[in-house]
mmCIF file of C-alpha atoms in Angstrom:
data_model
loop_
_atom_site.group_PDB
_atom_site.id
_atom_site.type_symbol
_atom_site.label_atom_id
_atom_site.label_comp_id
_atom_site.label_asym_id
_atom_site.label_seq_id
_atom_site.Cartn_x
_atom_site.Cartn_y
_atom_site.Cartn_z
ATOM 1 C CA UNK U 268 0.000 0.000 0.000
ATOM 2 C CA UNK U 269 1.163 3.636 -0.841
ATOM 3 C CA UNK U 270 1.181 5.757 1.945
ATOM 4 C CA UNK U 271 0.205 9.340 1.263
ATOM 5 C CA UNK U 272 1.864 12.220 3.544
ATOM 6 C CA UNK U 273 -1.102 13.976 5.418
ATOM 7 C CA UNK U 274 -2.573 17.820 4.116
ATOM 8 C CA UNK U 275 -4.319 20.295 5.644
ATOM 9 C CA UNK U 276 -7.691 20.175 4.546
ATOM 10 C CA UNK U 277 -9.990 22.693 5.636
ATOM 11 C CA UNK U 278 -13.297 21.476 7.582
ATOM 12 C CA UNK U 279 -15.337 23.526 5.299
ATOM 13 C CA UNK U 280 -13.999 21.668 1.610
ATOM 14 C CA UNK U 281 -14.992 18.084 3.536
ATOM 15 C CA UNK U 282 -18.241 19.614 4.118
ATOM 16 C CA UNK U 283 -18.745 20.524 0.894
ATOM 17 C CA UNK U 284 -17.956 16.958 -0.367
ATOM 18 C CA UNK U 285 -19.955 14.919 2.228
ATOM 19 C CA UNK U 286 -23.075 16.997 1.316
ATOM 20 C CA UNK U 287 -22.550 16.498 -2.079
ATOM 21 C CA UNK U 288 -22.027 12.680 -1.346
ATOM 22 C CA UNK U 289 -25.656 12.620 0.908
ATOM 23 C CA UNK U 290 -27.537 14.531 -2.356
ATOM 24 C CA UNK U 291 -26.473 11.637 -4.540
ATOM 25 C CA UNK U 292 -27.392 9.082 -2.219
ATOM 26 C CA UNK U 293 -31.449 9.173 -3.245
ATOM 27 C CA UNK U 294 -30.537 8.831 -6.857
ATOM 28 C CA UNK U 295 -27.612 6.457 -6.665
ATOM 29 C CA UNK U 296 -29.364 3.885 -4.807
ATOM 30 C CA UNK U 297 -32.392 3.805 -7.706
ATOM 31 C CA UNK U 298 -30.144 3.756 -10.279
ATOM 32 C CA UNK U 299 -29.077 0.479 -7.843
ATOM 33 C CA UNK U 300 -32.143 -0.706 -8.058
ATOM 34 C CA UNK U 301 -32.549 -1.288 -11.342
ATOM 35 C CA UNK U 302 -30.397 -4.591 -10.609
ATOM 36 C CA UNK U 303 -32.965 -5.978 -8.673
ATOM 37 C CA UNK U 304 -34.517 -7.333 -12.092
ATOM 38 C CA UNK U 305 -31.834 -8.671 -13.099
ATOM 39 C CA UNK U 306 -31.572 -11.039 -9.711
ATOM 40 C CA UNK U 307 -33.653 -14.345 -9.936
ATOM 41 C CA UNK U 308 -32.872 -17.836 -7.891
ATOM 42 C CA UNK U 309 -31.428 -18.852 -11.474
ATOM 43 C CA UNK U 310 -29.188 -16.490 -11.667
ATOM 44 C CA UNK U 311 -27.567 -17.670 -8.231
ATOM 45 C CA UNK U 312 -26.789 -21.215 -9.517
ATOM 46 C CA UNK U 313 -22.960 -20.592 -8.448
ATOM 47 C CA UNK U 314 -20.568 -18.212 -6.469
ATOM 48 C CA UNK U 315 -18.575 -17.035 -9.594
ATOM 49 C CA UNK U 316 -21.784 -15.751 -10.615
ATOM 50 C CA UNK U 317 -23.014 -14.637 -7.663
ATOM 51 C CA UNK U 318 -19.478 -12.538 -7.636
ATOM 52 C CA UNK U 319 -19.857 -11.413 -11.209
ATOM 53 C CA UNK U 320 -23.172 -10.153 -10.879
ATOM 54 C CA UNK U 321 -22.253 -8.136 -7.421
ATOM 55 C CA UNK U 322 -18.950 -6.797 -9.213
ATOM 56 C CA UNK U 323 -21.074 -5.859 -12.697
ATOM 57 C CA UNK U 324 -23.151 -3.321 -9.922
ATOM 58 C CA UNK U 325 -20.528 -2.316 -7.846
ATOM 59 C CA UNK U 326 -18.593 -1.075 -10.989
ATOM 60 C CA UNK U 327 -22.300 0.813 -11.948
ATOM 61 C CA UNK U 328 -22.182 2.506 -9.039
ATOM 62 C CA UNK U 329 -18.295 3.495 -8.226
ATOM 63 C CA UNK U 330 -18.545 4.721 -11.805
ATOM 64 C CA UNK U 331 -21.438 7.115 -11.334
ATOM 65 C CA UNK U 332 -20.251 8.600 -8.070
ATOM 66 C CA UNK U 333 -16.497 8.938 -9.437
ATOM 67 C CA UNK U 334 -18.163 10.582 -12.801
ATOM 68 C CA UNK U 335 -19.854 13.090 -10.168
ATOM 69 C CA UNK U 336 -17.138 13.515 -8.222
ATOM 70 C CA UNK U 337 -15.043 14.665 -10.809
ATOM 71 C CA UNK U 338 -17.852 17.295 -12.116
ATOM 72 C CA UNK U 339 -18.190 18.824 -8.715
ATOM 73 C CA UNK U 340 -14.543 18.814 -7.735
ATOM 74 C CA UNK U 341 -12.180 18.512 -10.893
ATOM 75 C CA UNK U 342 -9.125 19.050 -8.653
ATOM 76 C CA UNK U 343 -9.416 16.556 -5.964
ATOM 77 C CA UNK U 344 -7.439 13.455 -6.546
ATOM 78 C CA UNK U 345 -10.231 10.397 -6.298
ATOM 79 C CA UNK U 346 -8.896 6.964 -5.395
ATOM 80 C CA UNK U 347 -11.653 4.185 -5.117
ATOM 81 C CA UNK U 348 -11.771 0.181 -5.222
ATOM 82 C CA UNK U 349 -11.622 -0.576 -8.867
ATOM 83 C CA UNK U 350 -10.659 3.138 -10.509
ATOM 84 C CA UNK U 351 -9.040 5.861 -9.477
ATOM 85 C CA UNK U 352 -8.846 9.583 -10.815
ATOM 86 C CA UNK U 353 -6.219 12.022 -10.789
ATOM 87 C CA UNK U 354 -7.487 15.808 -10.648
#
């Protein structure tokens, strides 16, 4: 793991963020939901699939919170599970 030296960030910018973070939570977990359809007994036959159907909405959703992220706050470096941006 990569350690990062520690910054000064004011209270006020993480603020910002974490409000930004709570607006998108309404939206983000419908856009979620729209896996639900996709999930039938079937489709849980096996743990690969199991794993390839969690990681399929995991992506969907780390890629639609990075891709606001970025909009709201192109200068903040972004590092997540499976992507990372550099602002």
């Amino acid at each position: 793991m990569i350690e990062s030296p520690a910054i000064e960030f004011p209270f006020e910018e993480t603020e910002k963020r974490l409000r930004f973070i709570l607006e998108m939570m309404p939206s983000s977990g419908r856009s979620l939901l729209a896996f639900q359809n996709e999930v039938h007994i079937s489709n849980s036959s096996s743990g690969q699939a199991d794993h390839v159907f969690m990681q399929k909405a995991d992506m969907h959703i780390e890629r639609t919170l990075l891709s606001a992220l970025h909009q709201a706050f192109p200068d903040d470096t972004i590092n997540s599970e499976e992507a990372s941006i550099q602002g």
